[in-house]
C-alpha cells in the first residue's frame, strides 16, 4: 500500500513548510540519514516535522483519516528498520522538536518527549538536579522511557520508566490525556515498558533528585584474560546485592574488553567495591580515568561511536553464572569466525540487581514482569559497513548469539523470560516476555484507549501488540 495523493495534499496544506518529500532532495537526504543505524536509512514516503502537540494532533488526524501508515521518530536511535524509519509505504512523524522543559516547584521535570538525555541532564544540572535516563547523551527520551530504559545506576533508581510520574499522551481519537497513578492508572502502568502501542507520548514528567554525583572509570583489558575478567565481573555483580550504588558494564569487543565501573557517590580513597578488577594483569589502558562527575559527564564519557554504520542488536536475560558467562565467551569467539570482512560483533554484560527490580515494584510496578533476582541483560551488537550483501550474515551472527545463549541458559536453568526492549532485535517477542498477566494489561489498555486499533493497524512497525505477543 502506498500513501494516497490525498494524504500528501492534506499534510502539505496543513504544514506547508514541514513536509519533506523526495522533491526537496537535500532536506530529504538529511531526514533519511538521521537514524543511528544505516539499516534504517530507507526512503520514507515523507518526513513531517511537528513542533508542538497541536500540529502533532492534526498530523495524526490526517494519517488516520486517510488510512496512511506512519511511524513516530524522536532521534532514530532504535536500529530496527521500520520502527522509527519507513519505506515508501509510510510517513515518518518526527517529534524531535517537542523539546519543552519545565521544573515544577515540587521537583518534577516536565520534559517534551523529543528531548535527548544530554539536553535534559544539562538543563537539570543548571538547577542542580538529576533525573534517571540513558547512558548516552544522544538517545531520546521517547523510545528509551517507553521501553523501560536502563540507566547507569539501575539498582539505586530502577529503570527509567520507574522514574516517570506522569505521561502526557496523544490518543488516536485526538485527545491529549495524562496518565499517572491517579488518572488513567492502567494506561500509566502499560506505558512503563509497553512501547508505542497506546498513543504518542508528548511529554514525560520525571522525578528528579538533588544533583547525583557519580564516580566512574573505564578500563580496557586483554580479552585473553576473559576467565579472570568474568570472575571480577561476577564478584562485582554479587557485591551489588549489598551495595546498590554499584553500576557496571563489561563489553567484549574486537581486541579489547571495556569495563565501566560506576558508583553512585564520590567516595574518597578507601576500600573499593571494584577491587576484584584491581589485580587483573591484563589491563591494557585506562580509557577514562577515575572521575568524580555527574550523569551528564558520564554520558559524555560513555558516548558510543557515532560514525555511520549498519547495526543490529539482540538481547537475552539470564541469571548470573561464571560457567555460563565463560561459555558465552566461547560461543562469541566461534561466531566471530564466520563474520564477513569489516564486520564487528561485540557484546555487553549489563548487570541488574534485585534492588533495581524492587524500586519498580515500590513505585506501583511497571509492565515488564521483571523477576527479583540478580540478572544480566545481555546485548549482542553487530556493526558493519554499508554493503547490502552483508546484512543477512550480520543479522545471522546476532541471531546465533541470541539463540545459542538462550538455549545454553535454559539447559542450565539460568534463563529469564524478560527481554529488554532497548536491546532487542525487531523479531524478538519483547511484549510476550513480560508474561501473560502483563500482556493482558497491555491489551486491555490498548482496547480502552485505542478502540479502533489505529496504533496497531496504521503504525508501520515496532514492538506492537499486533505481532509481538
Ligand atoms: C548509542 C546508543 C546508546 C544507548 N544507550 C542505552 C542505555 O543506556 N540504556 C537503554 O536502555 N537503552 C539504550 N539505548 C537503546 C535506546 O534506548 C533505544 O534504541 C530507544 O528505542 C531509542 O529511543 P529514541 O526515542 O531515541 O529513538 P527512536 O528510534 O526515534 O524511537 C524508538 C522507538 O520508540 C518509538 N517512540 C519514540 N518516541 C515515542 C513517543 N514519544 N511516543 C510513542 N512512541 C515513541 C518509536 O516509534 C520507535 O519505535 C541506546 C541506543 C544507542 C544507539
mmCIF file of N, CA and C in Angstrom, residues 2-75:
data_model
loop_
_atom_site.group_PDB
_atom_site.id
_atom_site.type_symbol
_atom_site.label_atom_id
_atom_site.label_comp_id
_atom_site.label_asym_id
_atom_site.label_seq_id
_atom_site.Cartn_x
_atom_site.Cartn_y
_atom_site.Cartn_z
ATOM 1 N N UNK A 2 0.596 2.165 -0.918
ATOM 2 C CA UNK A 2 1.372 3.421 -0.900
ATOM 3 C C UNK A 2 0.498 4.529 -0.311
ATOM 4 N N UNK A 3 1.131 5.658 -0.059
ATOM 5 C CA UNK A 3 0.414 6.792 0.536
ATOM 6 C C UNK A 3 -0.407 7.487 -0.550
ATOM 7 N N UNK A 4 -1.662 7.804 -0.236
ATOM 8 C CA UNK A 4 -2.533 8.409 -1.256
ATOM 9 C C UNK A 4 -2.166 9.863 -1.516
ATOM 10 N N UNK A 5 -2.510 10.314 -2.705
ATOM 11 C CA UNK A 5 -2.282 11.722 -3.066
ATOM 12 C C UNK A 5 -3.019 12.615 -2.076
ATOM 13 N N UNK A 6 -4.210 12.202 -1.663
ATOM 14 C CA UNK A 6 -4.988 12.997 -0.705
ATOM 15 C C UNK A 6 -4.209 13.226 0.584
ATOM 16 N N UNK A 7 -3.541 12.179 1.073
ATOM 17 C CA UNK A 7 -2.779 12.324 2.330
ATOM 18 C C UNK A 7 -1.674 13.352 2.157
ATOM 19 N N UNK A 8 -0.924 13.268 1.049
ATOM 20 C CA UNK A 8 0.141 14.257 0.800
ATOM 21 C C UNK A 8 -0.447 15.660 0.731
ATOM 22 N N UNK A 9 -1.559 15.780 -0.005
ATOM 23 C CA UNK A 9 -2.165 17.110 -0.180
ATOM 24 C C UNK A 9 -2.584 17.688 1.171
ATOM 25 N N UNK A 10 -3.207 16.864 1.987
ATOM 26 C CA UNK A 10 -3.697 17.368 3.278
ATOM 27 C C UNK A 10 -2.531 17.743 4.199
ATOM 28 N N UNK A 11 -1.487 16.926 4.196
ATOM 29 C CA UNK A 11 -0.328 17.238 5.048
ATOM 30 C C UNK A 11 0.361 18.513 4.574
ATOM 31 N N UNK A 12 0.535 18.628 3.259
ATOM 32 C CA UNK A 12 1.225 19.820 2.727
ATOM 33 C C UNK A 12 0.388 21.072 2.945
ATOM 34 N N UNK A 13 -0.917 20.928 2.877
ATOM 35 C CA UNK A 13 -1.777 22.088 3.095
ATOM 36 C C UNK A 13 -1.764 22.492 4.588
ATOM 37 N N UNK A 14 -1.742 21.498 5.483
ATOM 38 C CA UNK A 14 -1.726 21.811 6.923
ATOM 39 C C UNK A 14 -0.356 22.330 7.378
ATOM 40 N N UNK A 15 0.702 21.780 6.793
ATOM 41 C CA UNK A 15 2.074 22.145 7.233
ATOM 42 C C UNK A 15 2.941 22.459 6.013
ATOM 43 N N UNK A 16 2.691 23.619 5.377
ATOM 44 C CA UNK A 16 3.362 23.897 4.106
ATOM 45 C C UNK A 16 4.890 23.774 4.153
ATOM 46 N N UNK A 17 5.511 24.140 5.282
ATOM 47 C CA UNK A 17 6.984 24.131 5.279
ATOM 48 C C UNK A 17 7.553 22.962 6.083
ATOM 49 N N UNK A 18 6.712 22.019 6.456
ATOM 50 C CA UNK A 18 7.188 20.976 7.376
ATOM 51 C C UNK A 18 7.124 19.565 6.815
ATOM 52 N N UNK A 19 6.668 19.454 5.564
ATOM 53 C CA UNK A 19 6.562 18.122 4.962
ATOM 54 C C UNK A 19 7.690 17.978 3.945
ATOM 55 N N UNK A 20 8.553 17.002 4.182
ATOM 56 C CA UNK A 20 9.702 16.825 3.286
ATOM 57 C C UNK A 20 9.495 15.560 2.453
ATOM 58 N N UNK A 21 9.444 15.745 1.144
ATOM 59 C CA UNK A 21 9.270 14.627 0.204
ATOM 60 C C UNK A 21 10.476 14.594 -0.737
ATOM 61 N N UNK A 22 10.625 13.541 -1.556
ATOM 62 C CA UNK A 22 11.859 13.411 -2.350
ATOM 63 C C UNK A 22 12.164 14.619 -3.234
ATOM 64 N N UNK A 23 11.163 15.428 -3.604
ATOM 65 C CA UNK A 23 11.465 16.575 -4.475
ATOM 66 C C UNK A 23 12.342 17.622 -3.764
ATOM 67 N N UNK A 24 12.341 17.602 -2.404
ATOM 68 C CA UNK A 24 13.258 18.512 -1.672
ATOM 69 C C UNK A 24 14.520 17.721 -1.360
ATOM 70 N N UNK A 25 15.339 17.513 -2.408
ATOM 71 C CA UNK A 25 16.400 16.495 -2.338
ATOM 72 C C UNK A 25 17.301 16.593 -1.105
ATOM 73 N N UNK A 26 17.844 17.763 -0.800
ATOM 74 C CA UNK A 26 18.857 17.773 0.265
ATOM 75 C C UNK A 26 18.207 17.594 1.644
ATOM 76 N N UNK A 27 17.052 18.226 1.858
ATOM 77 C CA UNK A 27 16.365 18.028 3.154
ATOM 78 C C UNK A 27 15.918 16.573 3.318
ATOM 79 N N UNK A 28 15.496 16.000 2.192
ATOM 80 C CA UNK A 28 15.036 14.607 2.218
ATOM 81 C C UNK A 28 16.198 13.670 2.587
ATOM 82 N N UNK A 29 17.356 13.905 1.968
ATOM 83 C CA UNK A 29 18.538 13.074 2.256
ATOM 84 C C UNK A 29 18.928 13.193 3.731
ATOM 85 N N UNK A 30 18.859 14.412 4.268
ATOM 86 C CA UNK A 30 19.231 14.623 5.676
ATOM 87 C C UNK A 30 18.283 13.851 6.594
ATOM 88 N N UNK A 31 16.978 13.955 6.295
ATOM 89 C CA UNK A 31 15.987 13.272 7.139
ATOM 90 C C UNK A 31 16.156 11.759 7.050
ATOM 91 N N UNK A 32 16.440 11.306 5.841
ATOM 92 C CA UNK A 32 16.600 9.863 5.607
ATOM 93 C C UNK A 32 17.804 9.317 6.385
ATOM 94 N N UNK A 33 18.852 10.127 6.481
ATOM 95 C CA UNK A 33 20.105 9.661 7.087
ATOM 96 C C UNK A 33 20.233 10.050 8.562
ATOM 97 N N UNK A 34 19.127 10.366 9.221
ATOM 98 C CA UNK A 34 19.181 10.723 10.647
ATOM 99 C C UNK A 34 19.435 9.531 11.569
ATOM 100 N N UNK A 35 18.853 8.343 11.284
ATOM 101 C CA UNK A 35 18.973 7.251 12.265
ATOM 102 C C UNK A 35 20.414 6.826 12.539
ATOM 103 N N UNK A 36 20.602 6.299 13.725
ATOM 104 C CA UNK A 36 21.908 5.828 14.201
ATOM 105 C C UNK A 36 22.435 4.691 13.330
ATOM 106 N N UNK A 37 21.539 3.794 12.921
ATOM 107 C CA UNK A 37 21.971 2.653 12.122
ATOM 108 C C UNK A 37 21.581 2.857 10.662
ATOM 109 N N UNK A 38 22.534 2.584 9.770
ATOM 110 C CA UNK A 38 22.232 2.724 8.336
ATOM 111 C C UNK A 38 21.213 1.695 7.852
ATOM 112 N N UNK A 39 20.925 0.688 8.651
ATOM 113 C CA UNK A 39 19.850 -0.236 8.256
ATOM 114 C C UNK A 39 18.512 0.512 8.201
ATOM 115 N N UNK A 40 18.480 1.680 8.859
ATOM 116 C CA UNK A 40 17.239 2.475 8.907
ATOM 117 C C UNK A 40 17.281 3.649 7.916
ATOM 118 N N UNK A 41 18.302 3.707 7.093
ATOM 119 C CA UNK A 41 18.387 4.789 6.104
ATOM 120 C C UNK A 41 17.580 4.398 4.877
ATOM 121 N N UNK A 42 16.298 4.261 5.072
ATOM 122 C CA UNK A 42 15.415 3.854 3.972
ATOM 123 C C UNK A 42 14.538 5.059 3.613
ATOM 124 N N UNK A 43 14.239 5.224 2.330
ATOM 125 C CA UNK A 43 13.495 6.411 1.915
ATOM 126 C C UNK A 43 12.001 6.321 2.243
ATOM 127 N N UNK A 44 11.559 7.153 3.174
ATOM 128 C CA UNK A 44 10.138 7.165 3.560
ATOM 129 C C UNK A 44 9.325 7.923 2.514
ATOM 130 N N UNK A 45 8.016 7.730 2.553
ATOM 131 C CA UNK A 45 7.145 8.482 1.628
ATOM 132 C C UNK A 45 7.275 9.972 1.918
ATOM 133 N N UNK A 46 7.376 10.321 3.205
ATOM 134 C CA UNK A 46 7.545 11.734 3.579
ATOM 135 C C UNK A 46 7.997 11.798 5.029
ATOM 136 N N UNK A 47 8.648 12.906 5.371
ATOM 137 C CA UNK A 47 9.010 13.200 6.768
ATOM 138 C C UNK A 47 8.246 14.457 7.156
ATOM 139 N N UNK A 48 7.523 14.400 8.263
ATOM 140 C CA UNK A 48 6.759 15.570 8.700
ATOM 141 C C UNK A 48 7.317 15.997 10.051
ATOM 142 N N UNK A 49 7.795 17.242 10.107
ATOM 143 C CA UNK A 49 8.456 17.743 11.321
ATOM 144 C C UNK A 49 7.463 18.558 12.135
ATOM 145 N N UNK A 50 7.033 17.995 13.263
ATOM 146 C CA UNK A 50 5.996 18.629 14.069
ATOM 147 C C UNK A 50 6.619 19.373 15.246
ATOM 148 N N UNK A 51 6.141 20.610 15.467
ATOM 149 C CA UNK A 51 6.775 21.444 16.501
ATOM 150 C C UNK A 51 6.034 21.449 17.824
ATOM 151 N N UNK A 52 4.762 21.096 17.831
ATOM 152 C CA UNK A 52 4.006 21.146 19.080
ATOM 153 C C UNK A 52 2.863 20.129 19.045
ATOM 154 N N UNK A 53 2.181 20.011 20.172
ATOM 155 C CA UNK A 53 1.157 18.959 20.274
ATOM 156 C C UNK A 53 -0.034 19.218 19.348
ATOM 157 N N UNK A 54 -0.344 20.510 19.096
ATOM 158 C CA UNK A 54 -1.455 20.809 18.183
ATOM 159 C C UNK A 54 -1.139 20.278 16.787
ATOM 160 N N UNK A 55 0.084 20.575 16.333
ATOM 161 C CA UNK A 55 0.477 20.105 14.996
ATOM 162 C C UNK A 55 0.482 18.583 14.942
ATOM 163 N N UNK A 56 0.980 17.981 16.004
ATOM 164 C CA UNK A 56 1.045 16.520 16.039
ATOM 165 C C UNK A 56 -0.369 15.934 15.966
ATOM 166 N N UNK A 57 -1.298 16.559 16.704
ATOM 167 C CA UNK A 57 -2.690 16.098 16.694
ATOM 168 C C UNK A 57 -3.281 16.180 15.294
ATOM 169 N N UNK A 58 -2.973 17.284 14.615
ATOM 170 C CA UNK A 58 -3.502 17.469 13.262
ATOM 171 C C UNK A 58 -2.910 16.416 12.304
ATOM 172 N N UNK A 59 -1.605 16.194 12.438
ATOM 173 C CA UNK A 59 -0.946 15.211 11.557
ATOM 174 C C UNK A 59 -1.508 13.813 11.802
ATOM 175 N N UNK A 60 -1.719 13.479 13.080
ATOM 176 C CA UNK A 60 -2.258 12.150 13.388
ATOM 177 C C UNK A 60 -3.675 12.017 12.821
ATOM 178 N N UNK A 61 -4.452 13.104 12.910
ATOM 179 C CA UNK A 61 -5.817 13.058 12.361
ATOM 180 C C UNK A 61 -5.773 12.818 10.848
ATOM 181 N N UNK A 62 -4.807 13.425 10.173
ATOM 182 C CA UNK A 62 -4.722 13.244 8.713
ATOM 183 C C UNK A 62 -4.319 11.810 8.364
ATOM 184 N N UNK A 63 -3.317 11.284 9.054
ATOM 185 C CA UNK A 63 -2.913 9.913 8.706
ATOM 186 C C UNK A 63 -4.051 8.934 9.016
ATOM 187 N N UNK A 64 -4.763 9.221 10.071
ATOM 188 C CA UNK A 64 -5.888 8.341 10.438
ATOM 189 C C UNK A 64 -7.006 8.437 9.385
ATOM 190 N N UNK A 65 -7.373 9.682 9.055
ATOM 191 C CA UNK A 65 -8.462 9.916 8.086
ATOM 192 C C UNK A 65 -8.161 9.299 6.730
ATOM 193 N N UNK A 66 -6.882 9.365 6.333
ATOM 194 C CA UNK A 66 -6.514 8.877 5.002
ATOM 195 C C UNK A 66 -6.008 7.434 5.048
ATOM 196 N N UNK A 67 -6.041 6.847 6.216
ATOM 197 C CA UNK A 67 -5.608 5.442 6.356
ATOM 198 C C UNK A 67 -4.142 5.242 5.992
ATOM 199 N N UNK A 68 -3.301 6.257 6.307
ATOM 200 C CA UNK A 68 -1.879 6.177 5.919
ATOM 201 C C UNK A 68 -1.059 5.505 7.013
ATOM 202 N N UNK A 69 -0.098 4.716 6.580
ATOM 203 C CA UNK A 69 0.838 4.109 7.550
ATOM 204 C C UNK A 69 1.805 5.176 8.039
ATOM 205 N N UNK A 70 2.206 5.078 9.307
ATOM 206 C CA UNK A 70 3.120 6.072 9.861
ATOM 207 C C UNK A 70 4.062 5.433 10.880
ATOM 208 N N UNK A 71 5.153 6.144 11.166
ATOM 209 C CA UNK A 71 5.990 5.801 12.319
ATOM 210 C C UNK A 71 6.250 7.082 13.101
ATOM 211 N N UNK A 72 6.615 6.904 14.359
ATOM 212 C CA UNK A 72 6.971 8.045 15.203
ATOM 213 C C UNK A 72 8.502 8.008 15.360
ATOM 214 N N UNK A 73 9.129 9.159 15.233
ATOM 215 C CA UNK A 73 10.584 9.221 15.419
ATOM 216 C C UNK A 73 10.936 10.384 16.358
ATOM 217 N N UNK A 74 11.818 10.090 17.313
ATOM 218 C CA UNK A 74 12.412 11.204 18.063
ATOM 219 C C UNK A 74 13.840 11.406 17.556
ATOM 220 N N UNK A 75 14.776 10.491 17.948
ATOM 221 C CA UNK A 75 16.155 10.639 17.462
ATOM 222 C C UNK A 75 16.522 9.589 16.426
#
